[in-house]
């Protein structure tokens, strides 16, 4: 009797520590944040002493030019970075999907940028962008061109931040799409080759459609991460010059630590979270729709044959 | 066609490969060479590859661990050494705790199936969606006012464990699913209890998954800045926090700061070379297999 009881309890025993930690340190804080977003709260107060102000933080933010600017910068950054990285990463994967010596070494070298701390990535690029000792301006000068104000001019600063992110994260997309390519069914490729499809046609009509499910998940993961980028930009520009590179994460941390407006920072966090939830669900819905369509097509094809 | 024969490619292809490798590794190599230079060499206009390598910058950064007197150090700044110890303790302890707890949870979810795999992968994705910046305000508030563990290593470890758990559970699940249930049943026949089955039969079989999970957890805990910055006080600062503190100053000592950056980058680089296969498995497991 006792043994049976113990057996029934085992799964819960195994799950309990993880559930406990995640409730205490993940779910509770998120709930707390939603509550805090309705308060006028500064860091020296206990949360009980903060005044309840309803939706005021949210409404104030909507008319706050700086917040809207950084919201827009965040969207722009994510869109630019993810689309360039997808094109480059998938392109490289298609190009390098060959039977060559040293492929594993190449892949190992490519994951290095992702493994290194974002702080350090920021550091390296800040050094390279340095106006006098950095390699870019040195090269430009020795070739007789004007030095470029990499980090001190608004639009150049945005471009610099984008370049650093592309360097760091294109390999992620490359590796995932390479894995997808190498797990494609050989029969489909062979059939295409026998039918006389050229390289380009193979890519457009066979490889890309077959890779689609993986590509969508990759895109989703990368997009989520692009909204989380913070350290690299913090080290490179700290959001400046002006607000040109101040993404939302950075603005949240500054609102909390410099302006000491915890309630407002929490409301901002909620806006960011809502944006991410919408994106994720849109992507999921699309993915499900595509899956349903391919299933239907497959069924139709089987019935037809 | 066997895997051992390689197709011959045209030279332009190899040129492209070389260019890609240079682009991927170049910045890291540049950080390494800068960390081995004196400031005179960094500032000089001459060719950047001709210089006398020196370990002075490393000596400055690690001055409290030196067993000899370095002649060029007149004042030893212990900040970095302390931060390195903190980083090591925090990253190692949170990795071990996350793995133990995560393994057990993943096993329970797979074998006792009272929640679907879909629920877990969906909630993993949902958790991955939460940016650390979103956790900043509540974690700061709760840790300071309710748990009163701000400024301690334990407080930082707790956040890291919670942040990493969803991903670790997800990854380990995909490995545990592949362990044949017959093995476990055989062990149970021989009289092993559920804990024995788990520790003696299942764990040894999912070592590659454990390695991947361990590397990812360690990397997050080792590299994280934002929450550590909010939670740490002078004595529990980690390396990323000290690096950011020292670059906000106007005059940057590039040699020393590159040496500290290099020290922060070394563990992940070593992992990459030792276990690149596991890392790639970990990265692709979720996306490719679905």
XYZ file of C-alpha atoms in Angstrom:
595
model
C 0.000 0.000 0.000
C 2.717 2.377 0.992
C 4.782 1.499 -2.056
C 1.849 2.153 -4.351
C 1.400 5.531 -2.720
C 5.061 6.358 -3.128
C 4.861 5.409 -6.778
C 1.922 7.647 -7.375
C 3.706 10.491 -5.656
C 7.000 10.027 -7.505
C 6.240 12.235 -10.516
C 5.238 15.061 -8.251
C 8.371 14.604 -6.160
C 10.463 14.761 -9.317
C 8.663 17.853 -10.543
C 8.377 19.695 -7.257
C 11.793 21.429 -7.104
C 11.565 22.760 -10.655
C 7.985 23.900 -10.184
C 8.875 25.588 -6.915
C 11.869 27.481 -8.306
C 10.023 28.596 -11.409
C 7.024 29.770 -9.432
C 9.084 31.713 -6.945
C 11.608 33.244 -9.315
C 9.815 33.468 -12.647
C 6.021 33.422 -12.447
C 5.767 35.406 -9.243
C 8.036 38.193 -10.555
C 6.037 38.428 -13.759
C 2.793 38.707 -11.844
C 4.442 41.230 -9.558
C 5.519 43.248 -12.564
C 1.993 43.395 -13.930
C 0.811 44.644 -10.557
C 3.685 47.138 -10.283
C 2.821 48.657 -13.650
C -0.282 50.176 -12.031
C 1.733 51.924 -9.313
C 3.632 55.144 -8.942
C 6.653 53.550 -7.366
C 10.255 54.557 -6.806
C 13.030 52.239 -5.651
C 13.282 53.670 -2.134
C 9.688 52.705 -1.351
C 8.361 49.337 -0.356
C 5.739 48.215 -2.830
C 2.977 48.584 -0.221
C 3.714 52.283 0.154
C 3.483 52.997 -3.555
C 0.414 54.812 -4.755
C -2.037 52.980 -6.996
C -2.539 55.023 -10.157
C -4.490 52.664 -12.402
C -3.621 52.895 -16.064
C -1.799 56.209 -15.760
C 1.654 54.747 -16.518
C 0.360 53.151 -19.704
C -1.411 56.290 -20.858
C 1.545 58.518 -20.059
C 3.833 56.258 -22.048
C 1.650 56.495 -25.149
C 2.247 60.231 -25.284
C 5.900 60.007 -24.229
C 7.949 60.859 -27.312
C 11.095 59.201 -25.979
C 9.272 55.933 -25.318
C 7.621 55.927 -28.744
C 10.980 56.660 -30.340
C 12.645 53.740 -28.579
C 9.701 51.483 -29.400
C 10.159 52.390 -33.037
C 13.941 51.893 -32.837
C 13.354 48.440 -31.356
C 11.007 47.436 -34.177
C 13.368 48.815 -36.800
C 16.356 47.083 -35.257
C 14.597 43.720 -35.037
C 13.206 43.930 -38.572
C 16.480 44.996 -40.196
C 18.677 42.609 -38.275
C 16.477 39.551 -38.664
C 15.823 40.002 -42.379
C 19.494 40.540 -43.239
C 20.529 37.614 -41.081
C 17.916 35.305 -42.574
C 19.018 36.094 -46.115
C 22.720 35.766 -45.308
C 22.358 32.704 -43.104
C 20.114 30.734 -45.440
C 22.153 31.815 -48.460
C 25.382 30.654 -46.894
C 23.814 27.375 -45.863
C 22.626 26.702 -49.426
C 26.057 27.620 -50.729
C 28.068 25.590 -48.246
C 25.838 22.518 -48.202
C 28.471 20.472 -49.979
C 30.578 17.546 -49.142
C 33.773 19.354 -48.251
C 36.670 18.665 -45.953
C 36.751 20.688 -42.746
C 33.049 21.437 -42.566
C 32.938 20.594 -38.875
C 35.855 22.925 -38.143
C 34.041 25.653 -40.018
C 30.896 25.127 -37.996
C 32.873 25.179 -34.763
C 34.459 28.510 -35.689
C 31.071 29.899 -36.660
C 29.489 29.252 -33.279
C 32.241 31.116 -31.439
C 30.582 34.551 -31.798
C 27.393 33.232 -30.236
C 29.092 31.630 -27.271
C 31.099 34.658 -26.204
C 29.505 37.043 -23.730
C 27.527 39.845 -25.411
C 29.426 42.271 -23.203
C 32.674 41.077 -24.750
C 31.217 41.241 -28.254
C 30.312 44.848 -27.558
C 33.813 45.464 -26.301
C 35.473 44.019 -29.408
C 33.316 46.025 -31.760
C 33.697 49.191 -29.756
C 37.436 48.791 -30.127
C 37.159 48.200 -33.857
C 34.841 51.189 -34.275
C 37.154 53.409 -32.231
C 37.656 56.718 -34.089
C 41.464 56.674 -33.953
C 42.774 53.229 -32.938
C 39.968 51.132 -34.438
C 40.764 48.980 -37.452
C 37.991 50.357 -39.673
C 39.033 53.965 -39.511
C 42.721 53.033 -39.681
C 42.118 51.099 -42.866
C 40.035 53.908 -44.318
C 42.732 56.435 -43.475
C 45.546 54.368 -44.924
C 43.525 53.987 -48.120
C 43.069 57.739 -48.192
C 39.383 57.945 -47.312
C 37.690 60.095 -44.699
C 37.221 58.358 -41.339
C 33.623 57.444 -40.555
C 31.971 58.550 -37.272
C 30.900 54.973 -36.495
C 29.434 55.484 -33.071
C 29.083 59.240 -32.799
C 26.606 59.893 -35.608
C 22.993 58.762 -35.248
C 22.453 56.769 -38.433
C 26.002 55.391 -38.524
C 25.596 54.301 -34.913
C 22.455 52.377 -35.840
C 24.277 50.744 -38.748
C 27.224 49.864 -36.498
C 24.968 48.200 -33.977
C 23.245 46.267 -36.752
C 26.586 45.110 -38.184
C 27.758 43.850 -34.799
C 24.528 41.920 -34.329
C 24.750 40.418 -37.797
C 28.272 39.262 -37.046
C 27.154 37.628 -33.855
C 23.918 35.951 -34.939
C 24.090 35.056 -38.646
C 25.877 31.813 -37.692
C 22.840 30.775 -35.659
C 20.625 30.878 -38.720
C 23.347 29.323 -40.847
C 23.718 26.339 -38.539
C 20.004 25.721 -38.165
C 19.340 25.937 -41.889
C 22.335 23.745 -42.667
C 20.972 21.133 -40.299
C 17.603 21.428 -42.008
C 19.165 21.060 -45.459
C 21.092 17.990 -44.460
C 18.018 16.296 -43.087
C 16.000 16.785 -46.287
C 14.806 13.561 -47.883
C 17.357 12.452 -50.476
C 14.621 10.967 -52.675
C 13.085 14.362 -53.386
C 16.451 15.809 -54.388
C 17.208 12.864 -56.627
C 13.806 13.019 -58.288
C 14.387 16.691 -59.031
C 17.829 15.962 -60.468
C 16.437 13.240 -62.711
C 13.705 15.579 -63.893
C 16.455 17.946 -64.913
C 15.955 20.728 -62.396
C 18.886 23.133 -62.386
C 20.559 24.405 -59.219
C 18.365 27.476 -58.895
C 15.163 25.614 -59.549
C 16.108 22.972 -57.030
C 16.594 25.678 -54.442
C 13.428 27.624 -55.156
C 10.993 24.781 -55.751
C 12.354 21.998 -53.597
C 14.858 22.952 -50.958
C 13.275 26.142 -49.656
C 9.708 24.799 -49.425
C 10.932 21.661 -47.664
C 12.987 23.748 -45.226
C 10.103 26.087 -44.520
C 8.972 24.667 -41.151
C 12.500 24.891 -39.758
C 13.036 28.327 -41.242
C 9.906 29.624 -39.568
C 10.933 28.324 -36.167
C 14.404 29.786 -36.709
C 12.931 33.119 -37.675
C 10.742 33.092 -34.617
C 13.571 32.254 -32.239
C 15.822 34.873 -33.768
C 13.098 37.510 -33.704
C 12.440 36.892 -30.027
C 16.140 37.173 -29.302
C 16.448 40.353 -31.341
C 14.050 42.020 -28.934
C 16.198 40.916 -26.040
C 19.485 42.363 -27.304
C 20.792 44.752 -24.745
C 24.382 44.262 -23.680
C 26.017 44.780 -27.055
C 24.220 48.070 -27.572
C 24.824 49.120 -23.997
C 28.564 48.711 -24.436
C 28.717 50.152 -27.948
C 26.596 53.278 -27.696
C 24.588 53.162 -24.448
C 21.563 54.104 -26.550
C 23.109 57.220 -28.005
C 23.841 59.451 -29.762
C 20.503 60.961 -28.869
C 18.010 58.125 -28.859
C 19.180 56.653 -32.158
C 20.062 53.221 -30.770
C 18.042 53.180 -27.580
C 16.092 49.948 -27.813
C 13.301 49.173 -25.403
C 15.277 46.890 -23.086
C 17.801 49.637 -22.591
C 15.080 52.197 -21.981
C 13.483 49.911 -19.369
C 16.708 49.502 -17.467
C 17.414 53.234 -17.623
C 13.908 54.154 -16.499
C 14.324 51.842 -13.546
C 17.844 52.788 -12.510
C 18.391 56.387 -13.661
C 14.918 57.929 -13.629
C 13.855 55.747 -10.693
C 10.348 55.184 -12.069
C 9.752 51.510 -11.349
C 6.035 51.659 -12.178
C 6.681 53.192 -15.554
C 9.465 50.700 -16.277
C 7.083 47.870 -15.450
C 4.450 49.298 -17.798
C 7.097 49.482 -20.532
C 8.062 45.886 -19.866
C 4.427 44.955 -20.285
C 4.215 46.681 -23.644
C 7.312 44.778 -24.765
C 5.876 41.523 -23.491
C 2.563 42.123 -25.279
C 4.410 42.783 -28.517
C 6.350 39.545 -28.167
C 3.253 37.541 -27.323
C 1.481 38.836 -30.420
C 4.456 38.011 -32.619
C 4.806 34.532 -31.197
C 1.169 33.715 -31.638
C 1.086 35.089 -35.165
C 4.043 32.915 -36.036
C 2.517 29.865 -34.399
C -0.763 30.335 -36.199
C 1.034 30.685 -39.511
C 3.079 27.587 -38.804
C -0.027 25.566 -37.991
C -1.741 26.796 -41.148
C 1.223 25.775 -43.287
C 1.374 22.367 -41.637
C -2.323 21.816 -42.216
C -1.960 22.790 -45.864
C 0.975 20.451 -46.511
C -0.882 17.636 -44.769
C -3.862 18.269 -47.024
C -1.710 18.366 -50.126
C 0.040 15.159 -49.164
C -3.279 13.472 -48.632
C -4.558 14.690 -51.981
C -1.385 13.456 -53.678
C -1.743 10.035 -52.102
C -5.344 9.740 -53.166
C -4.444 10.834 -56.667
C -1.703 8.236 -57.132
C 28.958 8.002 -52.500
C 30.603 7.418 -49.141
C 31.165 10.175 -46.644
C 34.929 9.910 -46.984
C 35.160 11.176 -50.557
C 35.109 14.898 -50.970
C 33.965 16.778 -54.021
C 36.482 19.103 -55.589
C 35.352 22.688 -55.564
C 36.533 25.615 -57.577
C 39.065 28.066 -56.097
C 36.566 30.917 -55.688
C 34.656 28.696 -53.310
C 37.694 28.247 -51.099
C 38.369 31.959 -51.214
C 34.859 32.528 -49.929
C 35.408 30.023 -47.141
C 38.608 31.737 -46.060
C 36.883 35.127 -46.120
C 34.069 33.782 -43.945
C 36.458 32.283 -41.430
C 38.427 35.538 -41.237
C 35.227 37.475 -40.699
C 33.978 35.118 -37.998
C 37.211 34.820 -36.059
C 38.904 38.144 -36.904
C 37.372 40.252 -34.131
C 38.223 37.612 -31.546
C 41.814 37.399 -32.743
C 42.004 41.167 -32.663
C 40.850 41.185 -29.053
C 43.518 38.608 -28.212
C 46.331 40.560 -29.881
C 45.202 43.822 -28.299
C 45.213 42.204 -24.891
C 48.846 41.225 -25.480
C 49.927 44.740 -26.418
C 51.242 47.634 -24.412
C 49.253 50.831 -24.702
C 52.097 52.367 -26.701
C 51.656 49.672 -29.331
C 47.871 50.045 -29.339
C 48.074 53.767 -29.981
C 50.923 53.694 -32.494
C 50.128 53.963 -36.188
C 52.498 51.236 -37.325
C 51.420 47.852 -38.623
C 49.294 46.145 -36.027
C 50.821 42.706 -36.310
C 54.374 43.670 -35.399
C 54.691 44.048 -31.659
C 56.276 42.426 -28.639
C 53.612 40.298 -26.939
C 53.393 40.938 -23.225
C 51.270 39.496 -20.463
C 51.365 42.710 -18.449
C 47.677 43.425 -19.013
C 46.776 40.030 -17.624
C 49.056 40.615 -14.668
C 47.279 43.895 -13.965
C 43.843 42.294 -14.163
C 44.724 39.275 -12.052
C 47.085 41.006 -9.668
C 45.677 39.473 -6.508
C 46.306 35.947 -7.752
C 49.941 36.516 -8.696
C 52.435 34.524 -6.683
C 55.223 36.900 -7.658
C 55.661 40.667 -7.618
C 55.019 42.214 -10.999
C 57.320 45.237 -11.208
C 54.941 47.424 -13.247
C 52.022 47.267 -10.796
C 52.164 49.951 -8.140
C 48.566 49.595 -6.985
C 46.675 46.334 -7.125
C 42.998 46.742 -7.982
C 41.325 43.645 -6.601
C 37.921 44.269 -8.232
C 38.457 41.990 -11.179
C 39.948 39.101 -9.228
C 37.029 39.143 -6.831
C 34.566 39.319 -9.699
C 36.190 36.342 -11.379
C 35.758 34.250 -8.231
C 32.126 35.373 -7.964
C 31.449 34.565 -11.612
C 32.943 31.105 -11.273
C 30.986 30.263 -8.132
C 27.716 31.644 -9.465
C 27.999 29.985 -12.871
C 29.081 26.591 -11.523
C 26.574 26.390 -8.685
C 23.653 27.517 -10.818
C 24.608 25.042 -13.562
C 24.686 22.119 -11.140
C 21.401 23.056 -9.488
C 19.649 23.667 -12.804
C 20.785 20.331 -14.205
C 19.726 18.296 -11.190
C 16.312 19.925 -10.888
C 15.790 20.107 -14.644
C 16.650 16.443 -15.208
C 14.192 15.279 -12.626
C 11.419 17.445 -14.012
C 12.092 16.397 -17.608
C 12.076 12.736 -16.606
C 8.803 13.106 -14.758
C 7.214 14.872 -17.717
C 8.290 12.232 -20.213
C 7.771 9.033 -18.259
C 4.716 9.776 -16.232
C 3.026 11.774 -18.958
C 0.457 13.774 -17.071
C 1.165 16.806 -19.180
C 1.640 16.754 -22.907
C 4.953 17.467 -24.541
C 3.217 20.308 -26.338
C 2.483 22.087 -23.078
C 6.127 21.982 -22.122
C 7.516 23.117 -25.436
C 4.931 25.867 -25.591
C 5.754 27.094 -22.099
C 9.475 26.832 -22.866
C 8.977 29.065 -25.837
C 6.868 31.412 -23.745
C 9.585 31.619 -21.111
C 12.261 32.139 -23.719
C 10.191 35.068 -24.900
C 10.552 36.941 -21.624
C 13.469 39.352 -21.988
C 15.738 39.723 -18.939
C 14.889 43.425 -19.022
C 11.292 42.530 -18.214
C 12.402 40.620 -15.118
C 14.562 43.512 -13.989
C 11.997 45.554 -12.081
C 10.116 42.759 -10.303
C 13.214 40.749 -9.440
C 14.870 43.822 -8.017
C 11.777 44.678 -5.978
C 11.103 41.187 -4.683
C 14.702 40.316 -3.918
C 15.262 43.560 -2.048
C 12.058 43.970 -0.114
C 10.573 40.516 0.311
C 13.298 37.857 0.222
C 16.060 40.208 1.298
C 18.647 38.319 -0.671
C 19.793 41.222 -2.838
C 23.539 41.597 -2.981
C 24.149 37.927 -2.264
C 25.396 35.253 -4.607
C 22.443 33.065 -3.634
C 20.045 35.684 -4.956
C 21.751 35.820 -8.333
C 21.952 32.032 -8.504
C 18.215 31.747 -7.865
C 17.357 33.963 -10.844
C 19.721 32.125 -13.142
C 18.352 28.723 -12.181
C 14.809 29.905 -12.846
C 15.777 31.523 -16.155
C 17.522 28.404 -17.429
C 15.122 25.737 -16.237
C 12.570 25.900 -19.084
C 15.236 25.452 -21.741
C 17.038 22.692 -19.866
C 13.810 20.753 -19.295
C 12.947 21.089 -22.957
C 16.321 19.879 -24.213
C 16.586 16.984 -21.770
C 13.078 15.846 -22.616
C 14.057 15.285 -26.215
C 16.907 13.052 -25.024
C 14.955 11.142 -22.388
C 12.240 10.267 -24.914
C 14.848 8.232 -26.777
C 15.744 6.053 -23.779
C 13.984 2.704 -24.344
C 11.384 2.093 -21.670
C 12.230 -1.624 -21.656
C 15.543 -0.843 -19.991
C 13.776 0.864 -17.148
C 11.235 -1.900 -16.836
C 14.032 -4.454 -16.626
C 15.675 -2.453 -13.865
C 12.402 -2.208 -12.007
C 11.951 -5.995 -12.283
C 15.310 -6.381 -10.640
C 13.946 -4.408 -7.729
C 15.180 -0.858 -8.344
C 13.085 2.002 -6.978
C 12.145 4.980 -9.131
C 15.066 7.055 -7.850
C 17.527 4.238 -8.529
C 16.128 3.762 -12.029
C 16.537 7.439 -12.665
C 20.056 7.886 -11.318
C 21.583 4.552 -12.324
C 19.828 3.778 -15.614
C 18.507 6.937 -17.226
C 21.142 9.508 -16.318
C 24.123 7.623 -17.766
C 22.243 7.201 -21.057
C 21.529 10.878 -21.620
C 25.064 12.167 -21.058
C 25.235 14.022 -24.396
C 22.021 15.852 -23.545
C 23.376 16.695 -20.120
C 26.540 18.074 -21.679
C 24.586 20.300 -24.044
C 22.302 21.515 -21.273
C 25.244 22.157 -18.954
C 27.074 24.239 -21.541
C 24.044 26.364 -22.322
C 23.261 26.967 -18.667
C 26.836 27.797 -17.796
C 27.053 30.164 -20.716
C 23.939 32.107 -19.727
C 25.011 32.371 -16.090
C 28.588 33.271 -17.011
C 27.677 35.918 -19.574
C 24.614 37.549 -18.043
C 24.891 41.224 -17.184
C 21.600 42.997 -16.588
C 20.186 41.114 -13.625
C 23.589 40.636 -12.028
C 24.070 44.381 -12.274
C 20.771 45.050 -10.537
C 21.212 42.461 -7.811
C 24.913 42.454 -6.979
C 26.610 44.665 -4.454
C 30.351 45.398 -4.223
C 31.198 41.932 -2.971
C 29.085 39.830 -5.285
C 29.723 41.566 -8.614
C 30.381 39.315 -11.559
C 32.876 39.870 -14.363
C 30.440 41.340 -16.946
C 29.360 43.932 -14.382
C 32.922 45.004 -13.639
C 33.719 45.233 -17.340
C 30.777 47.522 -18.001
C 31.658 49.615 -14.962
C 35.155 50.160 -16.225
C 34.171 51.225 -19.738
C 31.732 53.893 -18.741
C 34.738 55.876 -17.600
C 35.949 58.397 -20.095
C 39.463 57.136 -20.592
C 39.545 53.455 -21.494
C 42.641 51.376 -20.809
C 42.209 49.168 -23.874
C 44.978 46.699 -23.073
C 43.684 45.787 -19.635
C 40.037 45.795 -20.595
C 40.701 43.508 -23.556
C 42.591 41.186 -21.225
C 39.581 41.026 -18.894
C 37.293 40.509 -21.890
C 39.532 37.703 -23.086
C 39.449 36.058 -19.664
C 35.658 36.243 -19.740
C 35.606 34.762 -23.237
C 38.008 31.885 -22.591
C 35.658 29.386 -20.888
C 33.002 29.602 -23.647
C 35.719 29.326 -26.300
C 37.103 26.197 -24.659
C 33.612 24.676 -24.475
C 33.072 25.432 -28.119
C 36.196 23.596 -29.190
C 35.703 20.656 -26.864
C 31.987 20.126 -27.351
C 30.920 21.819 -30.570
C 28.906 18.767 -31.547
C 26.838 18.874 -28.362
C 26.328 22.604 -28.743
C 25.040 22.207 -32.267
C 22.782 19.366 -31.152
C 21.440 21.570 -28.403
C 20.838 24.415 -30.805
C 19.149 22.350 -33.481
C 17.264 19.897 -31.257
C 14.302 22.150 -30.762
C 14.023 23.727 -34.167
C 14.804 20.918 -36.570
C 13.152 17.954 -34.911
C 10.187 20.045 -33.847
